[in-house]
């Protein structure tokens, strides 16, 4: 397609005007947008709930396992009575 053909197509498009749109296009867009917002909010709430649950589980595990405490040595007996 050379330049003159492209210019001719553009001229025809500009003369023809905008294409006809369906009459319920705006209502359909609003309906889909509302549904997307509801899904996004639900997903955000579920992720926050999972994050909070993971924090609680980690806290309970840390309080019961106490990983910061050094385990007792099993290789040598404790020295008492020096």
The first five atom37 places (N, CA, C, CB, O) and aatype in JSON, in Angstrom:
{
  "aatype": [20, 20, 20, 20, 20, 20, 20, 20, 20, 20, 20, 20, 20, 20, 20, 20, 20, 20, 20, 20, 20, 20, 20, 20, 20, 20, 20, 20, 20, 20, 20, 20, 20, 20, 20, 20, 20, 20, 20, 20, 20, 20, 20, 20, 20, 20, 20, 20, 20, 20, 20, 20, 20, 20, 20, 20, 20, 20, 20, 20, 20, 20, 20, 20, 20, 20, 20, 20, 20, 20, 20, 20, 20, 20, 20, 20, 20, 20, 20, 20, 20, 20],
  "atom_mask": [
    [1, 1, 1, 1, 1],
    [1, 1, 1, 1, 1],
    [1, 1, 1, 1, 1],
    [1, 1, 1, 1, 1],
    [1, 1, 1, 1, 1],
    [1, 1, 1, 1, 1],
    [1, 1, 1, 1, 1],
    [1, 1, 1, 1, 1],
    [1, 1, 1, 1, 1],
    [1, 1, 1, 1, 1],
    [1, 1, 1, 1, 1],
    [1, 1, 1, 1, 1],
    [1, 1, 1, 1, 1],
    [1, 1, 1, 1, 1],
    [1, 1, 1, 1, 1],
    [1, 1, 1, 1, 1],
    [1, 1, 1, 1, 1],
    [1, 1, 1, 1, 1],
    [1, 1, 1, 1, 1],
    [1, 1, 1, 1, 1],
    [1, 1, 1, 1, 1],
    [1, 1, 1, 1, 1],
    [1, 1, 1, 1, 1],
    [1, 1, 1, 1, 1],
    [1, 1, 1, 1, 1],
    [1, 1, 1, 1, 1],
    [1, 1, 1, 1, 1],
    [1, 1, 1, 1, 1],
    [1, 1, 1, 1, 1],
    [1, 1, 1, 1, 1],
    [1, 1, 1, 1, 1],
    [1, 1, 1, 1, 1],
    [1, 1, 1, 1, 1],
    [1, 1, 1, 1, 1],
    [1, 1, 1, 1, 1],
    [1, 1, 1, 1, 1],
    [1, 1, 1, 1, 1],
    [1, 1, 1, 1, 1],
    [1, 1, 1, 1, 1],
    [1, 1, 1, 1, 1],
    [1, 1, 1, 1, 1],
    [1, 1, 1, 1, 1],
    [1, 1, 1, 1, 1],
    [1, 1, 1, 1, 1],
    [1, 1, 1, 1, 1],
    [1, 1, 1, 1, 1],
    [1, 1, 1, 1, 1],
    [1, 1, 1, 1, 1],
    [1, 1, 1, 1, 1],
    [1, 1, 1, 1, 1],
    [1, 1, 1, 1, 1],
    [1, 1, 1, 1, 1],
    [1, 1, 1, 1, 1],
    [1, 1, 1, 1, 1],
    [1, 1, 1, 1, 1],
    [1, 1, 1, 1, 1],
    [1, 1, 1, 1, 1],
    [1, 1, 1, 1, 1],
    [1, 1, 1, 1, 1],
    [1, 1, 1, 1, 1],
    [1, 1, 1, 1, 1],
    [1, 1, 1, 1, 1],
    [1, 1, 1, 1, 1],
    [1, 1, 1, 1, 1],
    [1, 1, 1, 1, 1],
    [1, 1, 1, 1, 1],
    [1, 1, 1, 1, 1],
    [1, 1, 1, 1, 1],
    [1, 1, 1, 1, 1],
    [1, 1, 1, 1, 1],
    [1, 1, 1, 1, 1],
    [1, 1, 1, 1, 1],
    [1, 1, 1, 1, 1],
    [1, 1, 1, 1, 1],
    [1, 1, 1, 1, 1],
    [1, 1, 1, 1, 1],
    [1, 1, 1, 1, 1],
    [1, 1, 1, 1, 1],
    [1, 1, 1, 1, 1],
    [1, 1, 1, 1, 1],
    [1, 1, 1, 1, 1],
    [1, 1, 1, 1, 1]
  ],
  "atom_positions": [
    [[0.86, -1.17, 0.0], [0.0, 0.0, 0.0], [0.9, 1.23, 0.0], [-0.98, 0.0, 1.23], [1.73, 1.41, 0.9]],
    [[0.73, 2.06, -1.01], [1.58, 3.24, -1.09], [0.93, 4.44, -0.39], [1.9, 3.58, -2.55], [-0.18, 4.33, 0.14]],
    [[1.59, 5.54, -0.42], [1.15, 6.71, 0.33], [-0.19, 7.25, -0.16], [2.21, 7.8, 0.25], [-1.02, 7.65, 0.65]],
    [[-0.41, 7.26, -1.47], [-1.67, 7.81, -1.99], [-2.86, 6.96, -1.56], [-1.62, 7.9, -3.53], [-3.93, 7.49, -1.27]],
    [[-2.68, 5.64, -1.52], [-3.77, 4.77, -1.05], [-4.09, 5.04, 0.43], [-3.41, 3.28, -1.25], [-5.25, 5.1, 0.82]],
    [[-3.06, 5.19, 1.22], [-3.27, 5.47, 2.65], [-3.98, 6.8, 2.84], [-1.94, 5.47, 3.4], [-4.9, 6.91, 3.66]],
    [[-3.55, 7.81, 2.1], [-4.19, 9.12, 2.23], [-5.66, 9.05, 1.81], [-3.44, 10.17, 1.39], [-6.52, 9.67, 2.43]],
    [[-5.94, 8.3, 0.77], [-7.32, 8.15, 0.31], [-8.17, 7.45, 1.36], [-7.36, 7.36, -1.01], [-9.31, 7.86, 1.6]],
    [[-7.64, 6.42, 1.99], [-8.4, 5.72, 3.05], [-8.66, 6.64, 4.23], [-7.64, 4.47, 3.53], [-9.75, 6.63, 4.8]],
    [[-7.67, 7.43, 4.6], [-7.84, 8.36, 5.72], [-8.89, 9.4, 5.38], [-6.49, 9.04, 6.07], [-9.71, 9.75, 6.22]],
    [[-8.87, 9.91, 4.16], [-9.88, 10.9, 3.75], [-11.28, 10.31, 3.81], [-9.59, 11.42, 2.33], [-12.22, 10.95, 4.28]],
    [[-11.42, 9.06, 3.33], [-12.74, 8.42, 3.37], [-13.21, 8.23, 4.82], [-12.71, 7.05, 2.66], [-14.39, 8.42, 5.12]],
    [[-12.31, 7.86, 5.69], [-12.68, 7.7, 7.1], [-13.1, 9.02, 7.72], [-11.51, 7.1, 7.9], [-14.06, 9.06, 8.5]],
    [[-12.41, 10.09, 7.39], [-12.74, 11.39, 7.98], [-14.06, 11.92, 7.44], [-11.62, 12.4, 7.69], [-14.81, 12.56, 8.18]],
    [[-14.38, 11.66, 6.19], [-15.63, 12.12, 5.6], [-16.8, 11.31, 6.14], [-15.58, 12.02, 4.07], [-17.88, 11.85, 6.35]],
    [[-16.59, 10.03, 6.36], [-17.68, 9.15, 6.79], [-18.17, 9.51, 8.2], [-17.23, 7.69, 6.76], [-19.34, 9.28, 8.5]],
    [[-17.35, 10.05, 9.04], [-17.76, 10.4, 10.4], [-17.57, 9.21, 11.32], [-19.21, 10.86, 10.44], [-17.11, 8.15, 10.91]],
    [[-17.92, 9.41, 12.57], [-17.72, 8.33, 13.55], [-18.69, 7.18, 13.3], [-17.9, 8.86, 14.98], [-19.81, 7.4, 12.83]],
    [[-18.27, 5.96, 13.61], [-19.15, 4.81, 13.42], [-20.29, 4.83, 14.43], [-18.37, 3.52, 13.53], [-20.18, 5.42, 15.5]],
    [[-21.37, 4.17, 14.08], [-22.53, 4.1, 14.99], [-22.2, 3.16, 16.16], [-23.8, 3.6, 14.23], [-21.65, 2.08, 15.97]],
    [[-22.56, 3.6, 17.35], [-22.31, 2.8, 18.54], [-23.61, 2.2, 19.04], [-21.66, 3.65, 19.65], [-24.68, 2.76, 18.81]],
    [[-23.53, 1.06, 19.71], [-24.75, 0.47, 20.27], [-25.36, 1.41, 21.31], [-24.43, -0.91, 20.91], [-24.63, 2.1, 22.03]],
    [[-26.68, 1.45, 21.41], [-27.31, 2.38, 22.35], [-27.05, 2.04, 23.82], [-28.79, 2.41, 22.1], [-27.08, 2.94, 24.67]],
    [[-26.82, 0.79, 24.14], [-26.62, 0.41, 25.54], [-25.14, 0.29, 25.9], [-27.32, -0.92, 25.83], [-24.8, -0.38, 26.88]],
    [[-24.27, 0.91, 25.15], [-22.83, 0.8, 25.39], [-22.44, 1.38, 26.75], [-22.05, 1.49, 24.28], [-21.65, 0.78, 27.47]],
    [[-22.96, 2.54, 27.09], [-22.6, 3.18, 28.36], [-23.1, 2.36, 29.55], [-23.19, 4.61, 28.43], [-22.38, 2.19, 30.53]],
    [[-24.32, 1.86, 29.46], [-24.86, 1.05, 30.56], [-24.05, -0.23, 30.75], [-26.34, 0.71, 30.31], [-23.79, -0.64, 31.87]],
    [[-23.67, -0.84, 29.64], [-22.86, -2.07, 29.72], [-21.49, -1.79, 30.32], [-22.71, -2.71, 28.32], [-20.98, -2.58, 31.11]],
    [[-20.89, -0.66, 29.95], [-19.58, -0.3, 30.5], [-19.67, -0.05, 32.0], [-19.03, 0.94, 29.79], [-18.78, -0.44, 32.75]],
    [[-20.74, 0.61, 32.44], [-20.92, 0.87, 33.87], [-21.12, -0.44, 34.62], [-22.12, 1.82, 34.11], [-20.58, -0.62, 35.71]],
    [[-21.88, -1.35, 34.05], [-22.14, -2.64, 34.7], [-20.84, -3.44, 34.83], [-23.19, -3.46, 33.91], [-20.55, -4.0, 35.89]],
    [[-20.06, -3.49, 33.75], [-18.8, -4.22, 33.8], [-17.8, -3.57, 34.76], [-18.18, -4.33, 32.41], [-17.08, -4.26, 35.49]],
    [[-17.77, -2.25, 34.76], [-16.86, -1.55, 35.67], [-17.22, -1.8, 37.12], [-16.88, -0.06, 35.38], [-16.33, -1.99, 37.95]],
    [[-18.5, -1.81, 37.44], [-18.93, -2.07, 38.82], [-18.56, -3.49, 39.21], [-20.45, -1.85, 38.98], [-18.14, -3.73, 40.35]],
    [[-18.72, -4.44, 38.29], [-18.38, -5.83, 38.6], [-16.87, -5.96, 38.82], [-18.84, -6.76, 37.46], [-16.43, -6.69, 39.72]],
    [[-16.08, -5.27, 38.01], [-14.63, -5.32, 38.2], [-14.23, -4.73, 39.55], [-13.92, -4.57, 37.07], [-13.35, -5.27, 40.22]],
    [[-14.87, -3.64, 39.94], [-14.55, -3.04, 41.24], [-14.91, -3.97, 42.39], [-15.29, -1.71, 41.4], [-14.16, -4.09, 43.36]],
    [[-16.06, -4.64, 42.28], [-16.44, -5.59, 43.34], [-15.44, -6.73, 43.44], [-17.85, -6.15, 43.08], [-15.05, -7.11, 44.54]],
    [[-15.02, -7.27, 42.3], [-14.05, -8.36, 42.32], [-12.71, -7.89, 42.88], [-13.85, -8.92, 40.91], [-12.08, -8.61, 43.66]],
    [[-12.28, -6.71, 42.5], [-11.01, -6.19, 43.0], [-11.07, -5.98, 44.5], [-10.65, -4.87, 42.29], [-10.12, -6.31, 45.21]],
    [[-12.17, -5.43, 45.0], [-12.31, -5.22, 46.44], [-12.34, -6.55, 47.19], [-13.57, -4.42, 46.75], [-11.74, -6.68, 48.25]],
    [[-13.03, -7.54, 46.63], [-13.07, -8.86, 47.27], [-11.68, -9.48, 47.3], [-14.05, -9.79, 46.53], [-11.27, -10.04, 48.32]],
    [[-10.96, -9.39, 46.2], [-9.61, -9.95, 46.16], [-8.7, -9.24, 47.17], [-9.02, -9.83, 44.74], [-7.9, -9.89, 47.85]],
    [[-8.83, -7.93, 47.27], [-8.02, -7.18, 48.23], [-8.34, -7.6, 49.66], [-8.24, -5.67, 48.06], [-7.44, -7.75, 50.48]],
    [[-9.61, -7.78, 49.96], [-9.99, -8.2, 51.32], [-9.48, -9.6, 51.64], [-11.52, -8.16, 51.49], [-9.0, -9.85, 52.74]],
    [[-9.57, -10.5, 50.67], [-9.08, -11.87, 50.88], [-7.58, -11.86, 51.11], [-9.44, -12.77, 49.66], [-7.08, -12.56, 51.99]],
    [[-6.85, -11.08, 50.34], [-5.4, -11.01, 50.53], [-5.02, -10.42, 51.88], [-4.76, -10.2, 49.43], [-4.09, -10.91, 52.52]],
    [[-5.73, -9.39, 52.32], [-5.47, -8.83, 53.65], [-5.79, -9.86, 54.74], [-6.3, -7.55, 53.87], [-5.06, -9.98, 55.72]],
    [[-6.88, -10.61, 54.55], [-7.23, -11.64, 55.53], [-6.15, -12.71, 55.59], [-8.59, -12.28, 55.18], [-5.77, -13.14, 56.68]],
    [[-5.64, -13.15, 54.43], [-4.57, -14.14, 54.41], [-3.3, -13.6, 55.06], [-4.29, -14.58, 52.98], [-2.61, -14.32, 55.77]],
    [[-2.99, -12.34, 54.8], [-1.8, -11.74, 55.41], [-1.93, -11.68, 56.93], [-1.58, -10.33, 54.85], [-0.98, -12.01, 57.64]],
    [[-3.08, -11.28, 57.42], [-3.3, -11.23, 58.88], [-3.25, -12.62, 59.49], [-4.64, -10.56, 59.2], [-2.68, -12.81, 60.56]],
    [[-3.86, -13.6, 58.81], [-3.82, -14.97, 59.32], [-2.39, -15.5, 59.36], [-4.7, -15.88, 58.46], [-2.01, -16.17, 60.31]],
    [[-1.6, -15.19, 58.32], [-0.2, -15.63, 58.32], [0.57, -14.97, 59.45], [0.46, -15.31, 56.96], [1.42, -15.61, 60.07]],
    [[0.3, -13.71, 59.73], [0.99, -13.02, 60.83], [0.63, -13.65, 62.18], [0.63, -11.52, 60.83], [1.49, -13.81, 63.05]],
    [[-0.63, -13.99, 62.35], [-1.06, -14.63, 63.61], [-0.42, -16.0, 63.75], [-2.6, -14.75, 63.67], [0.08, -16.35, 64.82]],
    [[-0.42, -16.78, 62.67], [0.18, -18.12, 62.73], [1.67, -18.02, 63.02], [-0.05, -18.88, 61.4], [2.2, -18.79, 63.82]],
    [[2.36, -17.08, 62.39], [3.78, -16.91, 62.64], [4.03, -16.51, 64.09], [4.37, -15.87, 61.7], [4.96, -17.01, 64.72]],
    [[3.22, -15.61, 64.62], [3.4, -15.16, 66.0], [3.19, -16.32, 66.98], [2.42, -14.02, 66.33], [3.96, -16.49, 67.92]],
    [[2.15, -17.1, 66.76], [1.88, -18.25, 67.65], [3.03, -19.25, 67.55], [0.53, -18.93, 67.29], [3.49, -19.77, 68.57]],
    [[3.5, -19.53, 66.34], [4.62, -20.46, 66.18], [5.87, -19.94, 66.88], [4.92, -20.7, 64.69], [6.56, -20.7, 67.55]],
    [[6.16, -18.65, 66.72], [7.36, -18.08, 67.33], [7.28, -18.12, 68.85], [7.57, -16.65, 66.85], [8.28, -18.33, 69.52]],
    [[6.09, -17.91, 69.39], [5.95, -17.94, 70.85], [6.05, -19.36, 71.4], [4.63, -17.32, 71.27], [6.51, -19.55, 72.53]],
    [[5.63, -20.34, 70.65], [5.7, -21.72, 71.15], [7.05, -22.37, 70.85], [4.58, -22.56, 70.53], [7.57, -23.09, 71.7]],
    [[7.63, -22.14, 69.67], [8.89, -22.78, 69.31], [10.1, -22.02, 69.86], [9.01, -22.89, 67.79], [11.15, -22.62, 70.12]],
    [[9.95, -20.73, 70.05], [11.03, -19.86, 70.56], [12.34, -20.13, 69.81], [11.23, -20.08, 72.08], [13.3, -20.61, 70.41]],
    [[12.38, -19.82, 68.53], [13.57, -20.13, 67.72], [14.77, -19.25, 68.07], [13.25, -19.97, 66.26], [15.88, -19.56, 67.63]],
    [[14.6, -18.2, 68.83], [15.72, -17.33, 69.19], [16.51, -17.89, 70.37], [15.21, -15.94, 69.52], [17.61, -17.41, 70.65]],
    [[15.97, -18.89, 71.08], [16.66, -19.47, 72.22], [17.62, -20.56, 71.72], [15.64, -20.05, 73.26], [17.25, -21.39, 70.89]],
    [[18.84, -20.53, 72.23], [19.82, -21.53, 71.83], [19.43, -22.88, 72.42], [21.25, -21.12, 72.27], [19.15, -22.97, 73.61]],
    [[19.43, -23.92, 71.6], [19.04, -25.23, 72.14], [20.12, -25.74, 73.11], [18.82, -26.24, 70.98], [21.29, -25.39, 72.98]],
    [[19.71, -26.56, 74.05], [20.7, -27.09, 75.0], [21.68, -28.02, 74.29], [19.99, -27.84, 76.16], [21.34, -28.72, 73.34]],
    [[22.88, -28.02, 74.78], [23.94, -28.85, 74.19], [23.76, -30.29, 74.65], [25.35, -28.31, 74.57], [23.59, -30.55, 75.84]],
    [[23.82, -31.2, 73.71], [23.68, -32.63, 74.03], [25.04, -33.34, 73.97], [22.68, -33.3, 73.06], [25.12, -34.53, 74.27]],
    [[26.09, -32.66, 73.6], [27.39, -33.34, 73.42], [28.16, -33.48, 74.73], [28.24, -32.58, 72.42], [28.86, -34.47, 74.93]],
    [[28.04, -32.52, 75.62], [28.78, -32.63, 76.9], [27.8, -32.44, 78.03], [29.94, -31.56, 76.99], [26.85, -31.67, 77.91]],
    [[28.01, -33.12, 79.1], [27.12, -32.92, 80.26], [27.42, -31.57, 80.91], [27.29, -34.07, 81.28], [28.53, -31.06, 80.81]],
    [[26.43, -31.01, 81.57], [26.67, -29.74, 82.25], [27.64, -29.93, 83.42], [25.33, -29.13, 82.75], [27.61, -30.95, 84.11]],
    [[28.49, -28.94, 83.62], [29.46, -29.0, 84.71], [28.85, -28.36, 85.96], [30.78, -28.27, 84.3], [28.54, -27.17, 85.99]],
    [[28.69, -29.18, 86.97], [28.15, -28.66, 88.24], [29.08, -29.09, 89.37], [26.69, -29.18, 88.5], [29.79, -30.1, 89.26]],
    [[29.08, -28.35, 90.41], [29.86, -28.68, 91.6], [31.35, -28.4, 91.49], [29.67, -30.11, 91.92], [32.12, -29.11, 92.12]],
    [[31.78, -27.46, 90.76], [33.2, -27.11, 90.67], [33.64, -26.5, 91.93], [33.47, -26.16, 89.53], [34.81, -26.14, 92.06]]
  ]
}
